[in-house]
PDB file of C-alpha atoms and ligand atoms in Angstrom:
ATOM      1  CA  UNK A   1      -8.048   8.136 -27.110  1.00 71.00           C
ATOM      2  CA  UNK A   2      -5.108   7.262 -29.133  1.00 78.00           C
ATOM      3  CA  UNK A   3      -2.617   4.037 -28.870  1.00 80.00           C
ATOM      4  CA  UNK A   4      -0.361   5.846 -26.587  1.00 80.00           C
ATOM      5  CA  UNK A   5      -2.979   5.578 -24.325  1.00 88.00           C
ATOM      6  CA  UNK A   6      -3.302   2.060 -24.601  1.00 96.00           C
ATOM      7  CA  UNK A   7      -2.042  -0.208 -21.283  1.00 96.00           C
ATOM      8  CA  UNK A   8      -2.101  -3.598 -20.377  1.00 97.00           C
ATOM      9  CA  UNK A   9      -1.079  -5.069 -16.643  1.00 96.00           C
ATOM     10  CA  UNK A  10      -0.542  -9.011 -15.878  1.00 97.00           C
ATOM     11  CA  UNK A  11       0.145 -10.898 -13.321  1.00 95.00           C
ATOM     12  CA  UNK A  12       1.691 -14.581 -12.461  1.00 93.00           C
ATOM     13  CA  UNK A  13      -0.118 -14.650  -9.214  1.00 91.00           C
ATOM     14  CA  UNK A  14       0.980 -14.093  -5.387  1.00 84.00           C
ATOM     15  CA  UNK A  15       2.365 -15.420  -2.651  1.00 69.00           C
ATOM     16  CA  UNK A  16       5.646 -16.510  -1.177  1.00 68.00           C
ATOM     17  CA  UNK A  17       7.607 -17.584  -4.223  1.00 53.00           C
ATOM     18  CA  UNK A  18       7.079 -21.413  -4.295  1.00 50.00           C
ATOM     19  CA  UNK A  19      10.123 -21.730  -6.156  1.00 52.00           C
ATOM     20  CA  UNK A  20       9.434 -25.522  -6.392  1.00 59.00           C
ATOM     21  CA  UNK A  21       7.892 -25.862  -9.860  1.00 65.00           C
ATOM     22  CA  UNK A  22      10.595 -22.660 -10.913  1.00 74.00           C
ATOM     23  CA  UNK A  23      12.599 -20.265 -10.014  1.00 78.00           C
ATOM     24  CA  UNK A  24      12.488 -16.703  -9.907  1.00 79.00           C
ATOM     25  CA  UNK A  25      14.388 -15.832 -12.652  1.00 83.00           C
ATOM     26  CA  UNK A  26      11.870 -18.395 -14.495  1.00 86.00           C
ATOM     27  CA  UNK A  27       8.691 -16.208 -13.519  1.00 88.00           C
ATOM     28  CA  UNK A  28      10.142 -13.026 -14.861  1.00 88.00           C
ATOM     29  CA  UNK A  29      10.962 -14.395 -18.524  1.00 91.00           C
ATOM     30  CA  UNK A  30       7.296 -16.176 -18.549  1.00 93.00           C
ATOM     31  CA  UNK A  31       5.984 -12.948 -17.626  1.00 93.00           C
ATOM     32  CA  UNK A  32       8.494 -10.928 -20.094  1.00 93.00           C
ATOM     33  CA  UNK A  33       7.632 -13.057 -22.835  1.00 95.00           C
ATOM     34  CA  UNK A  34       3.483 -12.712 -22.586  1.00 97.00           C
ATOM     35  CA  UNK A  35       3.349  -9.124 -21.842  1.00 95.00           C
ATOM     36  CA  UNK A  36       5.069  -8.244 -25.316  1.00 95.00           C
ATOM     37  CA  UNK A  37       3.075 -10.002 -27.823  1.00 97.00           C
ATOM     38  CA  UNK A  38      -0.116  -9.402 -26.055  1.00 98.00           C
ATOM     39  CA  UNK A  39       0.821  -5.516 -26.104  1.00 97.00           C
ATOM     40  CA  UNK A  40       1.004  -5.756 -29.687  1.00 97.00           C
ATOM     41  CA  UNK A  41      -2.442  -7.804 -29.823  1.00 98.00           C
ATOM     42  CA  UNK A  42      -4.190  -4.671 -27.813  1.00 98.00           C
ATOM     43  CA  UNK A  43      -2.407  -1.736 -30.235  1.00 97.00           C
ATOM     44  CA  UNK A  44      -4.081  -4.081 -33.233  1.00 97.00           C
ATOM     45  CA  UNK A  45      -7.174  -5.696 -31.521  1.00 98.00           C
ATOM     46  CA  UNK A  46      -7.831  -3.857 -28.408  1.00 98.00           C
ATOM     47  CA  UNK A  47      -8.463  -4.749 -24.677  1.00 98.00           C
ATOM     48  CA  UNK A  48     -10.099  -7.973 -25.051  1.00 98.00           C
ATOM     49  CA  UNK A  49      -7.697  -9.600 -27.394  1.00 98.00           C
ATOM     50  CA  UNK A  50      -4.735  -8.586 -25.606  1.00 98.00           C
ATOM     51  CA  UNK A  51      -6.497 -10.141 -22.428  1.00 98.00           C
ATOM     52  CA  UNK A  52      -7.083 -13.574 -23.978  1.00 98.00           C
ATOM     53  CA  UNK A  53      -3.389 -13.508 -25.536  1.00 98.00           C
ATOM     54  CA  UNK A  54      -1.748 -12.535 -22.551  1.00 98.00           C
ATOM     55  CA  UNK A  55      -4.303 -15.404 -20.173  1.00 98.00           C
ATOM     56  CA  UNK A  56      -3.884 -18.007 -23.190  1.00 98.00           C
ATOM     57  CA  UNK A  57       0.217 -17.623 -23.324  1.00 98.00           C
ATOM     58  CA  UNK A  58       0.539 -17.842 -19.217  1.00 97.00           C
ATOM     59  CA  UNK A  59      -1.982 -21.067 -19.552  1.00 98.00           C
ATOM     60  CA  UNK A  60       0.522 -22.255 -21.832  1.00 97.00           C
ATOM     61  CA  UNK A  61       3.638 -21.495 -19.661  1.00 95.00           C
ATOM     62  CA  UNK A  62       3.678 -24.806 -17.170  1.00 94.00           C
ATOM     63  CA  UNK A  63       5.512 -22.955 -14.360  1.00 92.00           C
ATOM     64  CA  UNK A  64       2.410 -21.013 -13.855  1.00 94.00           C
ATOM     65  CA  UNK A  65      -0.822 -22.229 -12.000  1.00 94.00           C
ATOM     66  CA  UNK A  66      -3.141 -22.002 -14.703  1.00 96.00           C
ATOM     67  CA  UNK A  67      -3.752 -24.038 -17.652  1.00 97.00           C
ATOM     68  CA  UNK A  68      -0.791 -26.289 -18.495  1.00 96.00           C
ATOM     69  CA  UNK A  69       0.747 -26.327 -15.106  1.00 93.00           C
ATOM     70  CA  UNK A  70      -2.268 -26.103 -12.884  1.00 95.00           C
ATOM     71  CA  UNK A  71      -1.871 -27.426  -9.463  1.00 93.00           C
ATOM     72  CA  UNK A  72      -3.755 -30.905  -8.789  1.00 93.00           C
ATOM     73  CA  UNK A  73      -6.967 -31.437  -6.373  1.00 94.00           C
ATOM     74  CA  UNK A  74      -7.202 -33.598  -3.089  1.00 92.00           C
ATOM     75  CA  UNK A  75      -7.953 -36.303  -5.498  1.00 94.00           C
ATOM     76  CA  UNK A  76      -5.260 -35.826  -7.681  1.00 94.00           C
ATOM     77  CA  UNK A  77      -6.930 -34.231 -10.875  1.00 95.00           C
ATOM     78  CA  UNK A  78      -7.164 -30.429 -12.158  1.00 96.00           C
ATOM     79  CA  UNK A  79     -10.011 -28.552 -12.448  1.00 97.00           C
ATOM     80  CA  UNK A  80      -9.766 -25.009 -13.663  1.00 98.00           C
ATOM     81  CA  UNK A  81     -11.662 -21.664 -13.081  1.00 98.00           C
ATOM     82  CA  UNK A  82     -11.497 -18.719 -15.759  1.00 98.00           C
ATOM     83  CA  UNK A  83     -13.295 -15.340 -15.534  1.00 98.00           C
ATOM     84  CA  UNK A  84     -13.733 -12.812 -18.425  1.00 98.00           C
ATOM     85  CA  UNK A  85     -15.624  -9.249 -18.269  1.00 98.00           C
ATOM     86  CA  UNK A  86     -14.743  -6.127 -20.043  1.00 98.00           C
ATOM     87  CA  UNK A  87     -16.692  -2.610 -20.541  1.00 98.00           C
ATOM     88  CA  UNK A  88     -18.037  -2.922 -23.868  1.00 96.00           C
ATOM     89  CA  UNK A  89     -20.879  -4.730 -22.809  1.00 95.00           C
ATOM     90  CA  UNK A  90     -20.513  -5.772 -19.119  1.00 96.00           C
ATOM     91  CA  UNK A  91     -21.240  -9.339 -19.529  1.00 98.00           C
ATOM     92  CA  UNK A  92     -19.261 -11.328 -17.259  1.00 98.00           C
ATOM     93  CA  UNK A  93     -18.552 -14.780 -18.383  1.00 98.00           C
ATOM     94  CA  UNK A  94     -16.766 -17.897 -16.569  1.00 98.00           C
ATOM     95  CA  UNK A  95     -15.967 -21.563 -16.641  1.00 98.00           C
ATOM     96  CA  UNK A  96     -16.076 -22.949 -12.891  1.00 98.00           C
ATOM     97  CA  UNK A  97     -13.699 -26.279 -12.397  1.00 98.00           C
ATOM     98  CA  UNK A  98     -13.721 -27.102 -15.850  1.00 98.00           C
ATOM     99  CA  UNK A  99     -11.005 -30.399 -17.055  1.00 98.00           C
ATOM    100  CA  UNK A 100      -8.667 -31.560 -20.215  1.00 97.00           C
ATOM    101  CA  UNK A 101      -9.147 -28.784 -21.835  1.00 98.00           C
ATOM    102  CA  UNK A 102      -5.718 -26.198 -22.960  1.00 98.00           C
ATOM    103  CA  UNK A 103      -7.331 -22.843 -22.369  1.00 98.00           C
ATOM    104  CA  UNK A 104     -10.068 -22.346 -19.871  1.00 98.00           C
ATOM    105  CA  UNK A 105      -9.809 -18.402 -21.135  1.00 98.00           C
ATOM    106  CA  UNK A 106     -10.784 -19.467 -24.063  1.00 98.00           C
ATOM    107  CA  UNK A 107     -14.122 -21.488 -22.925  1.00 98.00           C
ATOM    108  CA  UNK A 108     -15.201 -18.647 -20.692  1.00 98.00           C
ATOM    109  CA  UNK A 109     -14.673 -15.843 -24.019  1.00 98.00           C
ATOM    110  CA  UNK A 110     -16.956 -18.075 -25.863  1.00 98.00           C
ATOM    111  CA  UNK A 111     -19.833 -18.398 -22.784  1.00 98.00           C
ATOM    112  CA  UNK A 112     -20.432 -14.244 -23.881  1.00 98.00           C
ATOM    113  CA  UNK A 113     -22.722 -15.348 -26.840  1.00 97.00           C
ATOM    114  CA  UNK A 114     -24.533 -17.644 -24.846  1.00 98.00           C
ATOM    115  CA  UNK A 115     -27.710 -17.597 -22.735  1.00 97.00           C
ATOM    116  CA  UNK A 116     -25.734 -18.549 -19.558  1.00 98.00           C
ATOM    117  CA  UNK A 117     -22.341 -17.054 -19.217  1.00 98.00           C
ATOM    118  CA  UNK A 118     -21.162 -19.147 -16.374  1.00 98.00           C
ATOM    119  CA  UNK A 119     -20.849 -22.632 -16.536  1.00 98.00           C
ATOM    120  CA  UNK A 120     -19.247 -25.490 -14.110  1.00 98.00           C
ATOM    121  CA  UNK A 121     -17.875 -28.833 -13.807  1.00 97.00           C
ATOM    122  CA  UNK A 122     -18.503 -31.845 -16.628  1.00 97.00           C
ATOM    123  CA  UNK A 123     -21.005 -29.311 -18.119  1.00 98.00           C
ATOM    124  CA  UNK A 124     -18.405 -26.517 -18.370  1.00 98.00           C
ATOM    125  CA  UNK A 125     -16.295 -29.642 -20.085  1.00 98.00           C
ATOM    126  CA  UNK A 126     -18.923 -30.718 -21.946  1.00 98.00           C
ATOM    127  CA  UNK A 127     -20.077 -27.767 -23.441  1.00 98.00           C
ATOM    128  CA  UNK A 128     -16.195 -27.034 -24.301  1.00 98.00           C
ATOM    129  CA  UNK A 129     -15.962 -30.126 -26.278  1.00 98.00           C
ATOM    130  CA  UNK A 130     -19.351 -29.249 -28.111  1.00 98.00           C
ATOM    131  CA  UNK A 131     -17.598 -25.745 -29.602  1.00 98.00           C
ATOM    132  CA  UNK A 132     -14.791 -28.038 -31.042  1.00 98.00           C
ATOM    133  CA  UNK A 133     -12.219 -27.390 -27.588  1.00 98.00           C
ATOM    134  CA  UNK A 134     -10.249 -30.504 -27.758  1.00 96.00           C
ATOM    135  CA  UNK A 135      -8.965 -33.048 -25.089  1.00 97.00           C
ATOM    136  CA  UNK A 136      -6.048 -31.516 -23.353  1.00 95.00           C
ATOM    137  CA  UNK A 137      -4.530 -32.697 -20.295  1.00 93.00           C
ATOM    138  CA  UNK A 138      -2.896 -29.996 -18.286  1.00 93.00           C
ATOM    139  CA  UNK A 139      -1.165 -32.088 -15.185  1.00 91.00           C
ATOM    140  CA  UNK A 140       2.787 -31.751 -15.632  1.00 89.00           C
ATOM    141  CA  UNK A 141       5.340 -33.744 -14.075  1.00 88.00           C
ATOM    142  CA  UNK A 142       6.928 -30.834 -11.712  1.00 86.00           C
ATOM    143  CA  UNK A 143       3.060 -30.318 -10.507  1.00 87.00           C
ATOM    144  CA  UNK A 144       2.364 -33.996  -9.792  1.00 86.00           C
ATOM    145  CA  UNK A 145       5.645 -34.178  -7.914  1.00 86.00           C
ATOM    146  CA  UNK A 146       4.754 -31.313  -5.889  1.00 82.00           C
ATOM    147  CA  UNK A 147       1.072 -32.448  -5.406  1.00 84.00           C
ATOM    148  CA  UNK A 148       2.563 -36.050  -3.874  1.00 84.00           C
ATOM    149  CA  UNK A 149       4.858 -33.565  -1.534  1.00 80.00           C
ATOM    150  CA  UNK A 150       1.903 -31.213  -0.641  1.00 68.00           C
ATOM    151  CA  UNK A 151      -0.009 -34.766   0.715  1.00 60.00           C
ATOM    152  CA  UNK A 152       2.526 -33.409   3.694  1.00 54.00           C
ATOM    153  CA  UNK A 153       3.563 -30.062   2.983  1.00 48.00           C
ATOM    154  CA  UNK A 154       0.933 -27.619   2.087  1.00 50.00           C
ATOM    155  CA  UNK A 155       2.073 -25.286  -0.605  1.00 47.00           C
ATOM    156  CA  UNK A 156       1.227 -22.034  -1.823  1.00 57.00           C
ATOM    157  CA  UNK A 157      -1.255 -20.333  -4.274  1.00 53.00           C
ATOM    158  CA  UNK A 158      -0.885 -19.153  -7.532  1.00 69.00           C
ATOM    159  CA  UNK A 159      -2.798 -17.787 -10.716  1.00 92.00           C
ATOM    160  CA  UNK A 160      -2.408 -15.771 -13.596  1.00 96.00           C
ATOM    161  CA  UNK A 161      -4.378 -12.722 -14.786  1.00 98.00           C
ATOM    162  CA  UNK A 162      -4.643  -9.477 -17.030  1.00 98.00           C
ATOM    163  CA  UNK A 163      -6.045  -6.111 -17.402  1.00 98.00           C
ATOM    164  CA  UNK A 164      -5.966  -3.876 -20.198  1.00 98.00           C
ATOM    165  CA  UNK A 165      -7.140  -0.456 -21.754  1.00 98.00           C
ATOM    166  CA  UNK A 166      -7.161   0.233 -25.219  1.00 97.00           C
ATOM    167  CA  UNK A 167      -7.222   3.306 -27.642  1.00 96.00           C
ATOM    168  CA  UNK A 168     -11.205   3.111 -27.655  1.00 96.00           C
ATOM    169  CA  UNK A 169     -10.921   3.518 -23.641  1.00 96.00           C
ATOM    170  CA  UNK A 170     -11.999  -0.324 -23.633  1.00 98.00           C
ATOM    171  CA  UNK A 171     -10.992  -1.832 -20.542  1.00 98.00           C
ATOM    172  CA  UNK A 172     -11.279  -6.001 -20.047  1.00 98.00           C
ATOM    173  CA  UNK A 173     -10.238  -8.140 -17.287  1.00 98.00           C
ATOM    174  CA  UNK A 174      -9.513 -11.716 -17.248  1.00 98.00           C
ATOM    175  CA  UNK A 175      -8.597 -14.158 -14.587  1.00 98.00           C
ATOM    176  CA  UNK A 176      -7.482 -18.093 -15.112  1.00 98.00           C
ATOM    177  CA  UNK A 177      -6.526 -20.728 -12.292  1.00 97.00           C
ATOM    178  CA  UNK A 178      -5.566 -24.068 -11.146  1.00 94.00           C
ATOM    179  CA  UNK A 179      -7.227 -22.979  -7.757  1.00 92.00           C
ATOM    180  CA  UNK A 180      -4.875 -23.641  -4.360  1.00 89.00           C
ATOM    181  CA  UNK A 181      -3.900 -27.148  -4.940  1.00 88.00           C
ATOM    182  CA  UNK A 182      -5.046 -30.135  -3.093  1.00 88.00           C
ATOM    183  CA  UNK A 183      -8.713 -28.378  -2.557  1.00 90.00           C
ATOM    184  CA  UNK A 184     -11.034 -30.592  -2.167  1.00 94.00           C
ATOM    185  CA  UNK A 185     -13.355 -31.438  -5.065  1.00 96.00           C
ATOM    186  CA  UNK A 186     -16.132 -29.185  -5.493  1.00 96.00           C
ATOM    187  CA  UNK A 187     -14.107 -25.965  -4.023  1.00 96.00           C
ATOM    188  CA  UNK A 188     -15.267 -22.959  -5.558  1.00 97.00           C
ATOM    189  CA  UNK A 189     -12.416 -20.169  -6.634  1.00 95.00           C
ATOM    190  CA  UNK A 190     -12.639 -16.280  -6.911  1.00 97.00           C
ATOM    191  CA  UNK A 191     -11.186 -15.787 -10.031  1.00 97.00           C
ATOM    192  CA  UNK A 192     -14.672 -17.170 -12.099  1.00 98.00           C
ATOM    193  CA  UNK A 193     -16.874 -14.565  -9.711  1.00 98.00           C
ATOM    194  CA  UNK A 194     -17.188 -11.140  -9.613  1.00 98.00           C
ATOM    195  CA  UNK A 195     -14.838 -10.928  -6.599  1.00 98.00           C
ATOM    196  CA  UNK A 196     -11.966 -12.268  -8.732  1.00 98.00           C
ATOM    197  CA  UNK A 197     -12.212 -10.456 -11.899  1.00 98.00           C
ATOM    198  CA  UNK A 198     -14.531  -7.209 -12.908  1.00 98.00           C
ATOM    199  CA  UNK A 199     -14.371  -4.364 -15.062  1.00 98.00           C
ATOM    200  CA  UNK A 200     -16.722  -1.628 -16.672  1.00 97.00           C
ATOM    201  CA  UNK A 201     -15.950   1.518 -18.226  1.00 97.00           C
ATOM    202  CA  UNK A 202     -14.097   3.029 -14.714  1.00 98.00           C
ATOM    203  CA  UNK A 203     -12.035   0.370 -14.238  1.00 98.00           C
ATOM    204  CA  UNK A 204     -10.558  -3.673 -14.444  1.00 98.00           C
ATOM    205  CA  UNK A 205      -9.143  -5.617 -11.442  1.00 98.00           C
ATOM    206  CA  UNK A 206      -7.506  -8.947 -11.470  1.00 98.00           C
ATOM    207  CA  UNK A 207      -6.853 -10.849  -8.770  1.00 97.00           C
ATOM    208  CA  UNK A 208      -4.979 -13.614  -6.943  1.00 95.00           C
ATOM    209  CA  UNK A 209      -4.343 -15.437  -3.605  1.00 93.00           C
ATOM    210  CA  UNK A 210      -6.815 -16.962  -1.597  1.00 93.00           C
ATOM    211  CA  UNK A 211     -10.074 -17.021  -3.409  1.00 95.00           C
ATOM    212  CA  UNK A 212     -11.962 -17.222  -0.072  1.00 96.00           C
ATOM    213  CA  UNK A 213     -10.407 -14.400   1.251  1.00 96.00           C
ATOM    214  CA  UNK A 214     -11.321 -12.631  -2.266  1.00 97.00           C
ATOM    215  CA  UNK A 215     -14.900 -13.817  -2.034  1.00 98.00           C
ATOM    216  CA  UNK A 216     -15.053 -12.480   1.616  1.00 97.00           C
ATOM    217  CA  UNK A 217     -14.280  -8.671   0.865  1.00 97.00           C
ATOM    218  CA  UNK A 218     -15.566  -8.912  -2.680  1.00 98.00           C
ATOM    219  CA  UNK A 219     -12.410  -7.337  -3.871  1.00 98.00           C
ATOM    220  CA  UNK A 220     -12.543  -6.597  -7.540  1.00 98.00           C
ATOM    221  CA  UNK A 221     -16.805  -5.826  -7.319  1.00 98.00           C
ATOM    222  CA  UNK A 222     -15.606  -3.292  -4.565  1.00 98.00           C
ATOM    223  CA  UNK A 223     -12.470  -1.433  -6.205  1.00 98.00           C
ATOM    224  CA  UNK A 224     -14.955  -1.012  -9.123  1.00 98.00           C
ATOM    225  CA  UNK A 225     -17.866   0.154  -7.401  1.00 98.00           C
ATOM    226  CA  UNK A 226     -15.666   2.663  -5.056  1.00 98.00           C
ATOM    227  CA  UNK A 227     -13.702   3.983  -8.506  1.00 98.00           C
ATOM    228  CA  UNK A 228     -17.604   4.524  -9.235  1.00 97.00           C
ATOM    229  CA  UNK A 229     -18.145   6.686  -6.641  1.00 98.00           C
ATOM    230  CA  UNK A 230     -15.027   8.789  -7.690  1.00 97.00           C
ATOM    231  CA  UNK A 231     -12.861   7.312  -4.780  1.00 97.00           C
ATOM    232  CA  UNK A 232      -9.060   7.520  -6.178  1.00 96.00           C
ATOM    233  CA  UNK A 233      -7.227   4.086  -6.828  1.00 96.00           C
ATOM    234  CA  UNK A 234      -5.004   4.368  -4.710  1.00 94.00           C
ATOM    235  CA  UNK A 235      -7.228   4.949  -1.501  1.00 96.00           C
ATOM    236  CA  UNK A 236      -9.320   2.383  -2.419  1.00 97.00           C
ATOM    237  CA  UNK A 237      -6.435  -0.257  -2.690  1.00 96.00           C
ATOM    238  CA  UNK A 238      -5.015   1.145   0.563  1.00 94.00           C
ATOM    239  CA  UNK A 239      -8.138   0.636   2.379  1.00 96.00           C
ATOM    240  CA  UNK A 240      -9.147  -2.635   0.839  1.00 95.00           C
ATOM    241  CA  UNK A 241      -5.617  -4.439   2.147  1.00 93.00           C
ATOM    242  CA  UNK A 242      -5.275  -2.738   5.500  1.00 94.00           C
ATOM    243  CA  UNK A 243      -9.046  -4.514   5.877  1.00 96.00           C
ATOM    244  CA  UNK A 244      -7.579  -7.763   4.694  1.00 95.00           C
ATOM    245  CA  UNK A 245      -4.627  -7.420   6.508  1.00 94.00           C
ATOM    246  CA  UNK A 246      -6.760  -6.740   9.812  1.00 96.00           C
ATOM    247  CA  UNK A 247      -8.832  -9.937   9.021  1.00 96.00           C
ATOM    248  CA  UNK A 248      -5.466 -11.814   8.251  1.00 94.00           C
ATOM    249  CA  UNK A 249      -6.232 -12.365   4.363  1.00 95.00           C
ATOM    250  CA  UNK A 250      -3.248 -13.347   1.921  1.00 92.00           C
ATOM    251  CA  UNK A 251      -4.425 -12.439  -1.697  1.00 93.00           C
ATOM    252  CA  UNK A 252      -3.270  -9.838  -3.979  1.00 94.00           C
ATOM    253  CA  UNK A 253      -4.783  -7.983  -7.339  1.00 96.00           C
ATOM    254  CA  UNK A 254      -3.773  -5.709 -10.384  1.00 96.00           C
ATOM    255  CA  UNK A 255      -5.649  -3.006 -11.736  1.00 97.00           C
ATOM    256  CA  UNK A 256      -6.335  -0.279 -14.000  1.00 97.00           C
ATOM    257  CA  UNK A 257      -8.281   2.603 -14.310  1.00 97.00           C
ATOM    258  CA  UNK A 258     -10.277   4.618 -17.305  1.00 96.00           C
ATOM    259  CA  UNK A 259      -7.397   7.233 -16.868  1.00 95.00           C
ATOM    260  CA  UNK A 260      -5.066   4.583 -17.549  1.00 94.00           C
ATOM    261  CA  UNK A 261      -3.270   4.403 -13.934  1.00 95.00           C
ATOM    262  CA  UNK A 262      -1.967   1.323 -12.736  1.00 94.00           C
ATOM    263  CA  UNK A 263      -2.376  -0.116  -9.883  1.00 95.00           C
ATOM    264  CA  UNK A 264      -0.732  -3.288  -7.832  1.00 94.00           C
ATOM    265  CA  UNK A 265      -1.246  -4.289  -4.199  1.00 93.00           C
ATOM    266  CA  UNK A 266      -1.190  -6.920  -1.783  1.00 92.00           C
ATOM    267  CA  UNK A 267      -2.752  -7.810   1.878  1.00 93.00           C
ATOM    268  CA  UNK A 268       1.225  -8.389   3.616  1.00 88.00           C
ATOM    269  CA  UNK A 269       4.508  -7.306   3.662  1.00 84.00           C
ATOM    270  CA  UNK A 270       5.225 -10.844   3.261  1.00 83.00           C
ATOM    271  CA  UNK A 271       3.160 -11.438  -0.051  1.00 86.00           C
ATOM    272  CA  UNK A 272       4.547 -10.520  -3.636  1.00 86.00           C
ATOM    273  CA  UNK A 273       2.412 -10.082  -6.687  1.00 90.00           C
ATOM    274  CA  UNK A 274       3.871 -11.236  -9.789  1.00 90.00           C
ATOM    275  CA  UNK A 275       3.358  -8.874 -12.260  1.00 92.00           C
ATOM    276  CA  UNK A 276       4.364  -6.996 -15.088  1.00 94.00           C
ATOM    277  CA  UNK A 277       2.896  -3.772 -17.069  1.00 94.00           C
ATOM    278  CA  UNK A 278       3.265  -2.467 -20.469  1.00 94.00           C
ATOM    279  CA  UNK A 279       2.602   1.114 -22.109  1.00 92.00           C
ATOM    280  CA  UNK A 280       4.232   3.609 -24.017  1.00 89.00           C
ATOM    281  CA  UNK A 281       6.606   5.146 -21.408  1.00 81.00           C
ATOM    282  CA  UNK A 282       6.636   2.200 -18.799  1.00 73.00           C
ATOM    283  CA  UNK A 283       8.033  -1.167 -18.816  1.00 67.00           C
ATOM    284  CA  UNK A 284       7.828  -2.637 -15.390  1.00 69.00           C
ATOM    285  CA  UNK A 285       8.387  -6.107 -13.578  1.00 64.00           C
ATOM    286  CA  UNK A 286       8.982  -8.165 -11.442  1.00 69.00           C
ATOM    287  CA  UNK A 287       6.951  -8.214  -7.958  1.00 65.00           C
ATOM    288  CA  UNK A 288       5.326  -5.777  -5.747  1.00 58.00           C
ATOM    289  CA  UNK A 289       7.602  -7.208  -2.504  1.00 57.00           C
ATOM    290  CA  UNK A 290       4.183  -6.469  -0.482  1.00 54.00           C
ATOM    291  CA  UNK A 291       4.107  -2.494  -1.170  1.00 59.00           C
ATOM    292  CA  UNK A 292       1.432  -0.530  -2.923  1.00 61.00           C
ATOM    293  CA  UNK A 293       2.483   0.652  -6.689  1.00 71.00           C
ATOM    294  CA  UNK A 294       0.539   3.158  -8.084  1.00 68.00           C
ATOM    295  CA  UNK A 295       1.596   4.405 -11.399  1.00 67.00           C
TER     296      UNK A 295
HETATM  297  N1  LIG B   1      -7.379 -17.321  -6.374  1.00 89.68           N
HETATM  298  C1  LIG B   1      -7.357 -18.639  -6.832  1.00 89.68           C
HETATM  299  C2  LIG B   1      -8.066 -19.584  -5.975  1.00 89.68           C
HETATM  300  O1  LIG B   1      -8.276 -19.376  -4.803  1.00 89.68           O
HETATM  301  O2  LIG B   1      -8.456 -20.608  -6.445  1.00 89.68           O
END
């Protein structure tokens, strides 16, 4: 494989645009301005940097539910979920409502070298602070305005992922969230399981929307272990939202498999993935508007 064959996918999760925290416009330049200098980190690095660069960046953007920007809990604090994996050496690792720290990416690429990859709550934190992670608080002022609004009005979900393959036909997938908002404590998301983010040597899904919907059809597991079975992307993504459609699910993924095609879907017409891809003959953004891309 050669770096022409090298691709990278992200997304800024799904849903109706909230359009409270920002604006459309807003999501496309956040996404615009990750995807380039992470493509760049996987022609150098490979899969795995360009992952973490692309995660770390959106964690860093505050319109984005992940990281800096991450929506607040019932009881008014954030806790954040990551999820790492790629093909090299299928070890999935994952922080599980982790707190104050800047990159919960970050925490969950250093869980590979340990004995126990996943970790959760003031342990997760803990252990963070131990590897020299420092005190970050990630609450903004546009999120605590919107959590003090959501006491009434419910909003919508959000997240921020990446998948990429690079010239060694490494693929990695990463996932990082500020879960639903206004969860109660304790609530476990998708996107530090297997359901939320996987990858091996066939393939890397991402996803987003409502992790208990994701948890229920064990979305990115499944899209892997049907690409196993040599079921085309395409068909499997088909199959896998008319089933969540049929069960009512809202959630939404990005994907990519060892022959480098892209792949972008949601559960309804009605739900958008944020998203934007990167090779060397494609430049793509801004949503899916509900349909199935396959590139
Ligand atoms: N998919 C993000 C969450 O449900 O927390």
């Amino acid at each position: 494989m050669g770096k022409g064959n090298c691709k990278l996918i992200i997304h800024g999760g799904a849903g109706r645009l909230e359009g409270k925290v920002a604006t459309k416009e807003q999501y496309r330049i956040g996404l615009q301005e990750a995807i380039h200098p992470a493509y760049e980190t996987l022609l150098e690095q490979g899969s795995r940097a360009a992952v973490l660069h692309a995660i770390r960046l959106l964690e860093n953007d505050p319109i984005f539910n992940a990281g800096t920007g991450s929506k607040l809990q019932k009881d008014g604090r954030v806790r954040m979920s990551a999820g790492l994996m790629d093909s090299m050496d299928g070890i999935f690792s994952g922080v599980i409502n982790i707190y104050d720290v800047e990159h919960p990416i970050s925490v969950a690429d250093s869980l590979r070298a340990e004995v126990h990859h996943l970790l959760s709550g003031n342990e997760a934190t803990e252990y963070a602070r131990r590897k020299g992670f420092p005190f970050h608080d990630p609450i903004t002022m546009s999120r605590f305005i919107e959590y003090r609004k959501a006491l009434r009005n419910r909003e919508k979900f959000g997240t921020v992922g990446a998948v990429a393959l690079d010239d060694e036909g490494i693929i990695c997938a990463g996932t990082s969230t500020g879960g639903i908002g206004n969860e109660t404590p304790g609530r476990v998301s998708d996107s530090a399981s297997v359901a939320g983010t996987f990858a091996d040597s066939v393939g890397g899904v991402s996803c987003t929307g409502k992790g208990e919907h994701i948890i229920n059809q064990a979305v990115a597991a499944q899209v892997i272990y049907r690409l196993r079975d040599g079921v085309p992307l395409k068909k499997i993504l088909t199959e896998l939202s008319k089933e969540g459609a049929s069960r009512n699910h809202e959630f939404g993924l990005i994907s990519l498999d060892q022959t480098g095609r892209f792949g972008v879907r949601s559960t309804k017409a009605s739900i958008s993935v944020l998203y934007a891809l990167k090779d060397s003959h494609h430049q793509l953004d801004f949503t899916n508007g509900g349909r199935n891309l396959i590139l």
